[in-house]
Amino acid sequence: MTLGYGIIGCGMMGQEHIRNIQLLPQASVRAVYEPDPEMQQRILALVPEVRFEPSIETLLAAPDLDALVIASPNFMHAEQLLAVLAQTDLPVLVEKPLVTCRDDIERIRQAAAGHRAPLWVAMEYRYMPPVAALLGQIRSGAHGVTRQFSVREHRFPFLTKVGDWNRFNKNTGGTLVEKCCHFFDLMRLQSQSEAIRVFASGGIDVNHLDERYDGQAPDILDNAYVIVDFANGQRALLELCMFAEGSRYQEELCALGERGKLEASVPGPGRFWNTELGPAPTPQLVFSPRQPSGPVITSIPVDPTLLAAGDHNGSTYYQHLGFYRAITDGQAVEVSVADGLKAVVLGLAAQQSIATGLAVAISNDGWHFE
């Protein structure tokens, strides 16, 4: 049996989903809801036989679909997911951020509770091979108990999207929601605890300063620091800079314990690498024990086929493989609605901290902030 997918929204990320679905053992993209003509042409280049549906309603009524992917702009996710959950019991993979405002958190939480099929939130950074290796080492306790965890992302500015929707907080939820919910998800995942306090500082200092859209200046942050305290005593730090595309590695993660340090280094998308410098760097995992001191470096190459299928170091394929197995083999959903929503809670709290200059307290259950 070939699993038939329907896709809602096929811009840059939707097309990456298509390329990775095509790598699955028995899967095909059968129908798409995508109103933009230019995106439609790009989709046809990937899937010549695809069927374009005129609305989400007609897509959901199609009898030949076995799974859905929501990859529309951020501000559409909540309402589209609510519509899907109300009309179908199909398995759904929905892009991050799951919501862009706190008013939608409880609505999604309640609606998702009754959905019988797999419902998976697309937190693909978990599945980057070097990040997955780091998480495995953290679980093994090779470095001891994690006391400090940090994520440094030095990357390129936000790309141009259809209608320039990603230039404004009202559409994205803010940079610390749009971009950084991935990192708050990783913080929660490795800590196995809930955040209790967030303090952030950030600004708009370099990118998009001269851009105007219908007379409006973009208001998305291009750099920030975020400190997160967890209930188990762990501290986490995010350092974000979106005018640092010249970096050798785009993401560098570090876990510090009483016995040593673990680090993972992840290159950015290969299409942005300056080939005059030679081949793009290989991802690395580094363990630096305190005794005997000295780093142990392990290279973690990624299959070139997976690298060519997207911009996320092969992770989108592994994410889809997990979703596929949840549908076909009954395996557990690894990224739940609760995971997706709580990552957004941290992002929204961080945005509020920057706006007010104050630390923001998070409830013990991770669902609410002041």
XYZ file of C-alpha atoms in Angstrom, residues 50-268:
219
model
C -0.247 16.227 -8.336
C -3.857 17.383 -8.001
C -4.533 20.978 -6.929
C -7.574 21.368 -4.718
C -9.450 24.697 -4.714
C -9.919 24.778 -0.926
C -8.972 23.064 2.294
C -12.508 21.695 2.466
C -12.187 19.885 -0.873
C -8.749 18.613 0.126
C -10.148 17.146 3.338
C -13.006 15.531 1.425
C -10.658 13.728 -0.968
C -11.033 9.938 -0.557
C -7.487 9.046 -1.637
C -5.577 10.701 1.229
C -4.056 8.820 4.167
C -2.150 11.671 5.849
C -1.960 15.471 5.892
C 0.877 17.975 6.220
C 0.190 21.589 7.194
C 3.029 23.818 5.968
C 1.267 27.143 5.463
C 2.438 30.490 6.930
C 2.636 30.555 10.739
C -0.475 32.631 11.388
C -2.609 30.103 9.501
C -1.569 26.995 11.439
C -4.016 27.237 14.334
C -7.203 27.835 12.334
C -6.261 25.318 9.668
C -5.436 22.655 12.237
C -8.728 23.301 14.020
C -10.549 22.864 10.702
C -8.682 19.631 9.996
C -9.376 18.223 13.454
C -13.073 19.080 13.139
C -13.495 17.420 9.749
C -11.210 14.392 9.640
C -9.460 11.732 11.679
C -6.488 11.561 9.324
C -2.929 11.590 10.718
C -1.500 15.129 10.655
C 2.012 16.553 10.673
C 1.767 20.284 11.359
C 4.599 22.761 10.985
C 5.947 24.827 13.843
C 5.060 27.111 15.456
C 1.825 25.378 16.303
C 0.287 28.729 17.309
C 1.470 32.344 17.195
C -0.509 33.815 20.117
C -1.410 32.653 23.596
C -5.170 32.858 22.923
C -4.921 29.817 20.631
C -3.007 27.582 23.033
C -5.973 26.205 24.945
C -8.143 25.946 21.813
C -5.593 23.711 20.101
C -4.897 21.744 23.258
C -8.560 20.841 23.704
C -9.227 20.103 20.032
C -6.178 17.842 19.733
C -7.120 15.801 22.804
C -9.884 14.012 20.930
C -7.966 13.270 17.725
C -7.560 9.521 17.355
C -4.854 9.415 14.655
C -1.175 10.451 15.009
C -0.755 14.208 15.412
C 2.887 15.245 15.085
C 4.420 18.741 15.425
C 7.301 19.417 13.041
C 10.220 20.045 15.393
C 12.782 18.662 12.968
C 15.854 20.015 14.763
C 15.575 17.028 17.117
C 16.416 14.827 14.136
C 19.529 16.548 12.815
C 22.081 13.714 13.094
C 24.601 15.663 15.236
C 21.816 16.958 17.493
C 20.322 13.467 17.832
C 23.795 12.173 18.736
C 24.171 14.910 21.361
C 20.788 14.093 22.866
C 21.778 10.422 23.020
C 24.983 11.269 24.862
C 23.086 13.501 27.300
C 20.726 10.623 28.041
C 23.687 8.298 28.605
C 25.107 10.631 31.258
C 28.633 10.495 29.812
C 29.217 14.089 30.933
C 27.368 13.680 34.228
C 24.148 15.519 35.037
C 23.519 18.493 32.751
C 23.807 21.716 34.732
C 24.023 24.143 31.834
C 22.761 23.817 28.278
C 23.273 26.359 25.511
C 22.305 26.821 21.889
C 24.114 29.295 19.671
C 22.592 29.947 16.270
C 24.556 32.292 14.017
C 22.819 32.335 10.659
C 21.493 34.219 7.654
C 18.565 36.690 7.811
C 14.984 35.612 7.307
C 14.405 34.648 3.690
C 11.781 36.191 1.422
C 8.430 34.392 1.662
C 5.191 34.646 -0.321
C 3.581 37.993 0.480
C 6.466 38.842 2.838
C 4.394 37.487 5.724
C 7.478 36.669 7.791
C 8.481 40.324 8.251
C 5.952 41.025 11.011
C 5.403 39.697 14.536
C 1.630 39.583 14.045
C 2.165 36.865 11.416
C 5.098 34.964 12.906
C 4.519 35.239 16.638
C 7.887 37.008 16.809
C 11.370 35.745 15.993
C 11.662 33.890 19.311
C 8.503 31.972 18.414
C 8.974 31.592 14.653
C 12.641 30.678 14.638
C 13.457 29.706 18.175
C 10.632 27.409 19.262
C 12.962 24.701 17.893
C 15.559 25.554 20.510
C 13.105 25.833 23.378
C 11.857 22.392 22.345
C 15.422 21.052 22.549
C 15.908 22.685 25.941
C 12.779 20.995 27.297
C 13.609 17.676 25.666
C 17.117 17.357 27.084
C 16.220 18.734 30.514
C 13.205 16.450 31.035
C 11.872 19.286 33.170
C 9.639 22.332 32.776
C 10.836 25.912 32.517
C 9.947 28.152 35.473
C 11.471 31.484 34.430
C 12.584 33.274 31.251
C 14.635 36.431 30.833
C 15.520 37.805 27.413
C 17.204 40.722 25.711
C 17.065 41.358 21.980
C 16.747 43.903 19.246
C 16.430 44.874 15.593
C 19.884 46.166 14.791
C 20.990 45.161 11.282
C 18.427 43.337 9.125
C 15.383 44.737 7.281
C 15.929 48.292 8.554
C 15.296 49.887 5.156
C 12.459 47.578 4.107
C 8.853 48.792 3.959
C 5.701 46.824 3.207
C 2.595 48.926 2.603
C 4.455 51.665 4.430
C 5.162 49.478 7.470
C 8.654 48.701 8.764
C 9.374 45.072 9.740
C 9.351 44.476 13.509
C 11.033 41.067 13.744
C 14.083 40.699 16.001
C 17.415 39.870 14.369
C 19.400 39.068 17.540
C 18.693 38.011 21.111
C 19.879 36.304 24.266
C 17.422 34.195 26.250
C 18.080 32.618 29.663
C 15.741 29.859 30.825
C 15.649 28.411 34.346
C 14.195 24.924 34.776
C 12.444 23.341 37.743
C 15.225 20.755 38.111
C 17.822 23.510 38.632
C 19.237 23.436 35.113
C 19.974 26.687 33.285
C 19.763 27.094 29.526
C 20.884 29.864 27.195
C 19.987 30.781 23.638
C 22.251 33.093 21.656
C 20.702 34.107 18.344
C 22.256 36.251 15.637
C 20.667 36.499 12.198
C 23.415 38.520 10.517
C 26.173 35.937 10.867
C 25.854 33.847 7.704
C 29.629 33.765 7.345
C 29.882 31.280 10.221
C 31.464 27.881 9.721
C 28.690 26.227 11.740
C 25.161 27.557 11.984
C 24.143 25.836 15.228
C 26.431 24.957 18.113
C 24.902 23.189 21.109
C 26.656 22.563 24.406
C 25.753 20.525 27.498
C 27.902 20.920 30.619
C 27.969 18.408 33.460
C 30.215 17.679 36.403
C 32.245 15.148 34.401
C 32.698 17.069 31.155
C 31.300 18.920 28.186
C 29.322 17.707 25.171
C 29.079 19.770 21.995
C 27.348 19.395 18.629
C 28.142 21.543 15.604
C 25.711 21.757 12.687
C 26.435 23.426 9.327
C 23.866 25.655 7.684
